[in-house]
Each structure stands twice: as structure tokens, then as C-alpha cells.
Short mmCIF file of C-alpha atoms in Angstrom, two decimals:
data_model
loop_
_atom_site.label_atom_id
_atom_site.label_comp_id
_atom_site.label_asym_id
_atom_site.label_seq_id
_atom_site.Cartn_x
_atom_site.Cartn_y
_atom_site.Cartn_z
CA ALA H 1 70.11 -26.11 -98.08
CA GLN H 2 68.10 -29.18 -98.85
CA SER H 3 69.32 -32.21 -96.97
CA VAL H 4 68.58 -35.57 -95.44
CA ALA H 5 69.79 -36.67 -92.02
CA GLN H 6 70.06 -40.16 -90.62
CA PRO H 7 71.01 -39.50 -87.01
CA GLU H 8 72.11 -43.06 -86.19
CA ASP H 9 75.17 -44.63 -87.77
CA GLN H 10 74.10 -48.03 -86.49
CA VAL H 11 70.96 -49.62 -85.08
CA ASN H 12 71.10 -52.92 -83.21
CA VAL H 13 67.97 -55.01 -82.79
CA ALA H 14 67.21 -58.51 -81.59
CA GLU H 15 65.47 -60.81 -84.03
CA GLY H 16 61.71 -60.67 -83.62
CA ASN H 17 61.73 -57.19 -82.09
CA PRO H 18 60.39 -54.15 -83.91
CA LEU H 19 62.91 -51.93 -85.63
CA THR H 20 63.02 -48.25 -86.50
CA VAL H 21 65.58 -46.50 -88.66
CA LYS H 22 65.26 -42.74 -88.41
CA CYS H 23 65.32 -40.14 -91.17
CA THR H 24 64.64 -36.42 -91.12
CA TYR H 25 64.70 -34.10 -94.08
CA SER H 26 64.94 -30.45 -94.92
CA VAL H 27 63.45 -29.46 -98.26
CA SER H 28 61.19 -26.76 -99.57
CA GLY H 29 57.69 -27.68 -100.59
CA ASN H 30 56.26 -31.17 -100.64
CA PRO H 31 59.00 -33.78 -100.61
CA TYR H 32 59.35 -37.04 -102.42
CA LEU H 33 60.95 -39.45 -99.95
CA PHE H 34 62.58 -42.82 -100.47
CA TRP H 35 64.19 -45.69 -98.62
CA TYR H 36 66.83 -47.90 -100.19
CA VAL H 37 68.65 -50.93 -98.78
CA GLN H 38 72.16 -52.08 -99.60
CA TYR H 39 73.21 -55.63 -98.83
CA PRO H 40 76.94 -56.43 -98.66
CA ASN H 41 78.65 -56.26 -102.03
CA ARG H 42 75.43 -55.28 -103.76
CA GLY H 43 73.93 -52.15 -105.27
CA LEU H 44 71.11 -50.23 -103.66
CA GLN H 45 67.63 -51.69 -103.87
CA PHE H 46 64.45 -49.65 -103.70
CA LEU H 47 62.29 -50.36 -100.63
CA LEU H 48 59.52 -47.80 -100.67
CA LYS H 49 58.62 -44.21 -101.43
CA TYR H 50 56.27 -41.45 -100.37
CA ILE H 51 55.02 -38.97 -102.92
CA THR H 52 51.52 -38.14 -101.78
CA GLY H 53 48.52 -39.70 -100.10
CA ASP H 54 48.49 -41.91 -97.03
CA ASN H 55 51.22 -41.05 -94.57
CA LEU H 56 51.95 -44.72 -93.90
CA VAL H 57 53.68 -46.30 -96.85
CA LYS H 58 54.21 -50.03 -97.21
CA GLY H 59 57.11 -51.44 -99.14
CA SER H 60 59.16 -54.53 -99.86
CA TYR H 61 60.17 -57.23 -97.36
CA GLY H 62 57.56 -56.14 -94.79
CA PHE H 63 58.99 -52.67 -94.30
CA GLU H 64 56.90 -49.56 -93.91
CA ALA H 65 57.60 -45.89 -93.34
CA GLU H 66 55.61 -43.07 -91.84
CA PHE H 67 55.69 -39.60 -93.29
CA ASN H 68 55.32 -36.92 -90.63
CA LYS H 69 55.18 -33.47 -92.13
CA SER H 70 55.20 -31.55 -88.84
CA GLN H 71 58.33 -33.35 -87.67
CA THR H 72 59.83 -33.52 -91.18
CA SER H 73 60.54 -37.19 -90.65
CA PHE H 74 60.23 -40.37 -92.65
CA HIS H 75 61.22 -43.20 -90.29
CA LEU H 76 61.54 -46.75 -91.60
CA LYS H 77 59.87 -49.44 -89.53
CA LYS H 78 59.30 -53.16 -89.39
CA PRO H 79 57.18 -54.93 -86.75
CA SER H 80 59.43 -57.97 -86.42
CA ALA H 81 63.08 -57.88 -87.49
CA LEU H 82 64.84 -60.75 -89.23
CA VAL H 83 68.56 -61.51 -89.22
CA SER H 84 68.39 -61.21 -93.01
CA ASP H 85 67.33 -57.56 -92.63
CA SER H 86 70.89 -56.72 -91.57
CA ALA H 87 72.12 -54.26 -94.15
CA LEU H 88 72.86 -50.60 -94.82
CA TYR H 89 69.76 -48.42 -95.19
CA PHE H 90 69.63 -45.11 -97.00
CA CYS H 91 66.97 -42.45 -96.83
CA ALA H 92 66.73 -40.13 -99.83
CA VAL H 93 64.76 -37.07 -100.86
CA ARG H 94 64.08 -35.57 -104.23
CA PRO H 95 65.00 -31.90 -104.15
CA LEU H 96 62.55 -29.54 -105.75
CA TYR H 97 65.06 -26.76 -106.29
CA GLY H 98 68.70 -26.62 -107.14
CA GLY H 99 71.04 -29.45 -107.94
CA SER H 100 70.27 -31.81 -110.76
CA GLN H 101 66.61 -31.93 -111.57
CA GLY H 102 65.09 -35.20 -110.49
CA ASN H 103 68.18 -36.30 -108.62
CA LEU H 104 67.97 -37.79 -105.15
CA ILE H 105 69.84 -36.49 -102.13
CA PHE H 106 70.92 -39.40 -99.96
CA GLY H 107 71.52 -39.60 -96.26
CA LYS H 108 74.78 -41.06 -95.00
CA GLY H 109 73.24 -44.42 -94.30
CA THR H 110 72.37 -46.42 -91.18
CA LYS H 111 73.78 -49.86 -90.59
CA LEU H 112 71.12 -52.18 -89.23
CA SER H 113 72.34 -55.21 -87.32
CA VAL H 114 69.80 -57.84 -86.29
CA LYS H 115 71.09 -60.44 -83.84
CA PRO H 116 69.54 -63.90 -83.41
CA GLU X 1 65.57 -59.26 -116.57
CA ALA X 2 65.54 -55.51 -116.02
CA GLN X 3 68.94 -54.47 -114.79
CA VAL X 4 71.80 -52.01 -114.70
CA THR X 5 75.20 -53.55 -115.33
CA GLN X 6 78.62 -52.13 -114.59
CA ASN X 7 82.08 -53.26 -115.60
CA PRO X 8 84.50 -53.91 -114.16
CA ARG X 9 83.28 -54.75 -110.67
CA TYR X 10 86.73 -54.35 -109.18
CA LEU X 11 89.66 -52.33 -110.45
CA ILE X 12 93.08 -51.51 -109.04
CA THR X 13 95.06 -48.97 -111.01
CA VAL X 14 97.86 -46.46 -110.65
CA THR X 15 97.77 -42.70 -110.51
CA GLY X 16 97.41 -41.08 -113.91
CA LYS X 17 96.39 -44.14 -115.92
CA LYS X 18 93.19 -43.37 -117.78
CA LEU X 19 90.30 -45.71 -117.14
CA THR X 20 86.66 -46.15 -118.10
CA VAL X 21 83.90 -47.77 -116.11
CA THR X 22 81.02 -48.86 -118.29
CA CYS X 23 77.34 -48.73 -117.38
CA SER X 24 74.47 -50.16 -119.35
CA GLN X 25 70.74 -50.43 -118.68
CA ASN X 26 68.11 -52.45 -120.53
CA MET X 27 65.01 -50.61 -119.35
CA ASN X 28 64.98 -47.83 -121.96
CA HIS X 29 65.42 -45.27 -119.20
CA GLU X 30 66.05 -41.67 -120.14
CA TYR X 31 67.79 -40.65 -116.94
CA MET X 32 71.14 -42.07 -115.86
CA SER X 33 73.61 -40.99 -113.24
CA TRP X 34 76.85 -41.87 -111.48
CA TYR X 35 77.40 -41.82 -107.74
CA ARG X 36 80.34 -42.47 -105.51
CA GLN X 37 79.94 -43.96 -102.07
CA ASP X 38 82.42 -43.18 -99.33
CA PRO X 39 82.22 -44.15 -95.65
CA GLY X 40 80.43 -41.53 -93.60
CA LEU X 41 79.49 -39.52 -96.67
CA GLY X 42 76.72 -41.61 -98.17
CA LEU X 43 76.16 -41.39 -101.91
CA ARG X 44 77.19 -38.31 -103.82
CA GLN X 45 76.25 -37.68 -107.40
CA ILE X 46 79.09 -37.22 -109.88
CA TYR X 47 77.33 -36.65 -113.20
CA TYR X 48 73.91 -37.26 -114.64
CA SER X 49 72.26 -37.43 -118.02
CA MET X 50 68.66 -36.57 -118.84
CA ASN X 51 68.85 -38.21 -122.27
CA VAL X 52 71.16 -38.94 -125.19
CA GLU X 53 73.76 -36.20 -125.64
CA VAL X 54 72.48 -34.36 -122.55
CA THR X 55 74.78 -34.51 -119.54
CA ASP X 56 75.42 -32.27 -116.56
CA LYS X 57 77.52 -32.06 -113.42
CA GLY X 58 76.36 -33.41 -110.11
CA ASP X 59 77.77 -32.53 -106.72
CA VAL X 60 81.31 -33.91 -107.13
CA PRO X 61 82.25 -33.82 -110.84
CA GLU X 62 85.92 -32.86 -110.55
CA GLY X 63 88.24 -35.38 -112.15
CA TYR X 64 85.49 -37.22 -114.02
CA LYS X 65 83.99 -37.18 -117.50
CA VAL X 66 80.95 -38.88 -118.96
CA SER X 67 79.33 -39.33 -122.33
CA ARG X 68 75.88 -40.41 -123.48
CA LYS X 69 75.99 -41.38 -127.12
CA GLU X 70 73.40 -44.13 -126.78
CA LYS X 71 70.40 -44.29 -124.53
CA ARG X 72 71.44 -47.51 -122.82
CA ASN X 73 75.09 -46.65 -122.08
CA PHE X 74 76.63 -44.08 -119.76
CA PRO X 75 80.37 -44.63 -119.24
CA LEU X 76 82.35 -42.89 -116.53
CA ILE X 77 85.82 -41.77 -117.53
CA LEU X 78 88.71 -40.92 -115.26
CA GLU X 79 91.30 -39.23 -117.47
CA SER X 80 94.00 -39.08 -114.80
CA PRO X 81 92.92 -40.99 -111.69
CA SER X 82 94.22 -39.92 -108.30
CA PRO X 83 94.17 -41.72 -104.93
CA ASN X 84 91.30 -39.53 -103.69
CA GLN X 85 89.12 -41.16 -106.35
CA THR X 86 89.45 -44.49 -104.60
CA SER X 87 85.82 -45.26 -103.89
CA LEU X 88 82.80 -47.44 -104.62
CA TYR X 89 80.99 -46.25 -107.73
CA PHE X 90 77.37 -46.84 -108.65
CA CYS X 91 75.54 -46.22 -111.87
CA ALA X 92 71.78 -45.70 -111.70
CA SER X 93 68.94 -45.17 -114.11
CA ARG X 94 65.27 -44.25 -113.98
CA SER X 95 62.47 -43.41 -116.33
CA SER X 96 61.45 -39.82 -117.00
CA GLY X 97 58.13 -40.38 -115.23
CA ARG X 98 57.24 -39.00 -111.83
CA SER X 99 58.11 -42.06 -109.79
CA TYR X 100 61.77 -41.05 -109.43
CA GLU X 101 62.59 -44.61 -108.41
CA GLN X 102 66.17 -45.27 -109.38
CA TYR X 103 67.63 -48.62 -110.32
CA PHE X 104 71.23 -49.17 -109.28
CA GLY X 105 74.02 -51.24 -110.74
CA PRO X 106 76.03 -53.63 -108.53
CA GLY X 107 78.88 -51.17 -108.02
CA THR X 108 82.51 -50.85 -109.07
CA ARG X 109 85.15 -50.79 -106.38
CA LEU X 110 88.06 -48.67 -107.61
CA THR X 111 91.43 -48.42 -105.92
CA VAL X 112 93.96 -45.88 -107.19
CA THR X 113 97.48 -46.30 -105.83
#
């Protein structure tokens, strides 16, 4: 079955330190991968995506993600965390087969907490 | 401003009382969908629509109905709500292009007692 896993429910980071939020996927073929962020009482906002090309993708708010095909991972990273980065982060993959065409399968989310 | 709007944002209702959550987008998107978000389960798709008058079930469609009579609107209908439908609901839309980037509404928090 096609799926997305976010192995950490919560990630705690000190402000100014680098952060990584992990995501692994299981899909057939070449995946389309996404990261979304959800701030409290808000809808999800698109951060970045990988469809093809360079394995390192840059997105909004200084975030980037690295696609690693051999490890089937798409970890979200930021060199220097801000308190305002504290939010819920979702990894998502577009399934190529089954389900609703063009839909995204979401991970369960990782809560990022950045302390001053 | 490009956006997806949902109404109401908060709703408390009783079991069995029919309700509708509206969703509207101003981006002329073909594709719209409804998700529910529950702790520890992430987002799960309820229904989606590829275009006007074209709708289909997502992963958790039981107890829900939708319609797509106009391109911009995609209401979610709960004919007889039950407590297990207490959740946070999101509407989303995207264009039919290959970007697959979805735009989400602000969410509707529904409580069924």
C-alpha cells in the first residue's frame, strides 16, 4: 500500500539550531512529494514540493527538503530554527495508483517546538 | 486575494440534525476535496471532485455527502451527524495542472453531541 510515515510525533529544537523533520514514503514509481505547515487554528499552507530535478528543494520561510530515492525519504530541514517555526508539519505524497487520482496521502504530522 | 473559504468555522450540533459546511474557492480550480483531521491520524480524504457534477469517494466517505453544482462551491453535507464525526474539517482546491499543490481553507471544527 502506498503510504507516508512521519516517525516523530514531536521534534524539539532550540532557537538558532538546525532542525530536521523526517518523512519516509512508500509509493510505486516516481513520487511527487510535498511538505505543508499548519499553524494553530489555521489551515494547511504549502511549503515546498519535489516532482523532478534537483534533489534539494527550497521552499517558503527558509525551509528546504532533500529527496533521497535510495532511502525513500524526504526530510524537511532548516539551518537555523525560529520560535515562529513552531507548528504542525505534514509530509504528503501523490499516489500514482489507486485512491483518488491526483489526491495527496498525508502523514500523521510532526509537531515542531522551537524554544527560545 | 486567492483563497478557500469555509463556513461555519465552528459548529456544535446534536446527533441526527442535518448540517452543511460550505466551501468556496475563487481560483477557478477544477479539483476540490474535503478532509477530516483527527489527532494521530493526520488528514484523511472524505470526498473529492474533479470538476462540476463529477464527485467521488475518498478514504472515509461514510456518513457524508457532497455536491458540485458550480465550479467554485463544494459543500459537505452530514445528513445525520453522529459523535464519531466530531472532527476538524478542511476543504481544499487545486488546479488540474501537474503541480498538485493544494490550497486549504481555514478549517471547520465540528462537535456532535
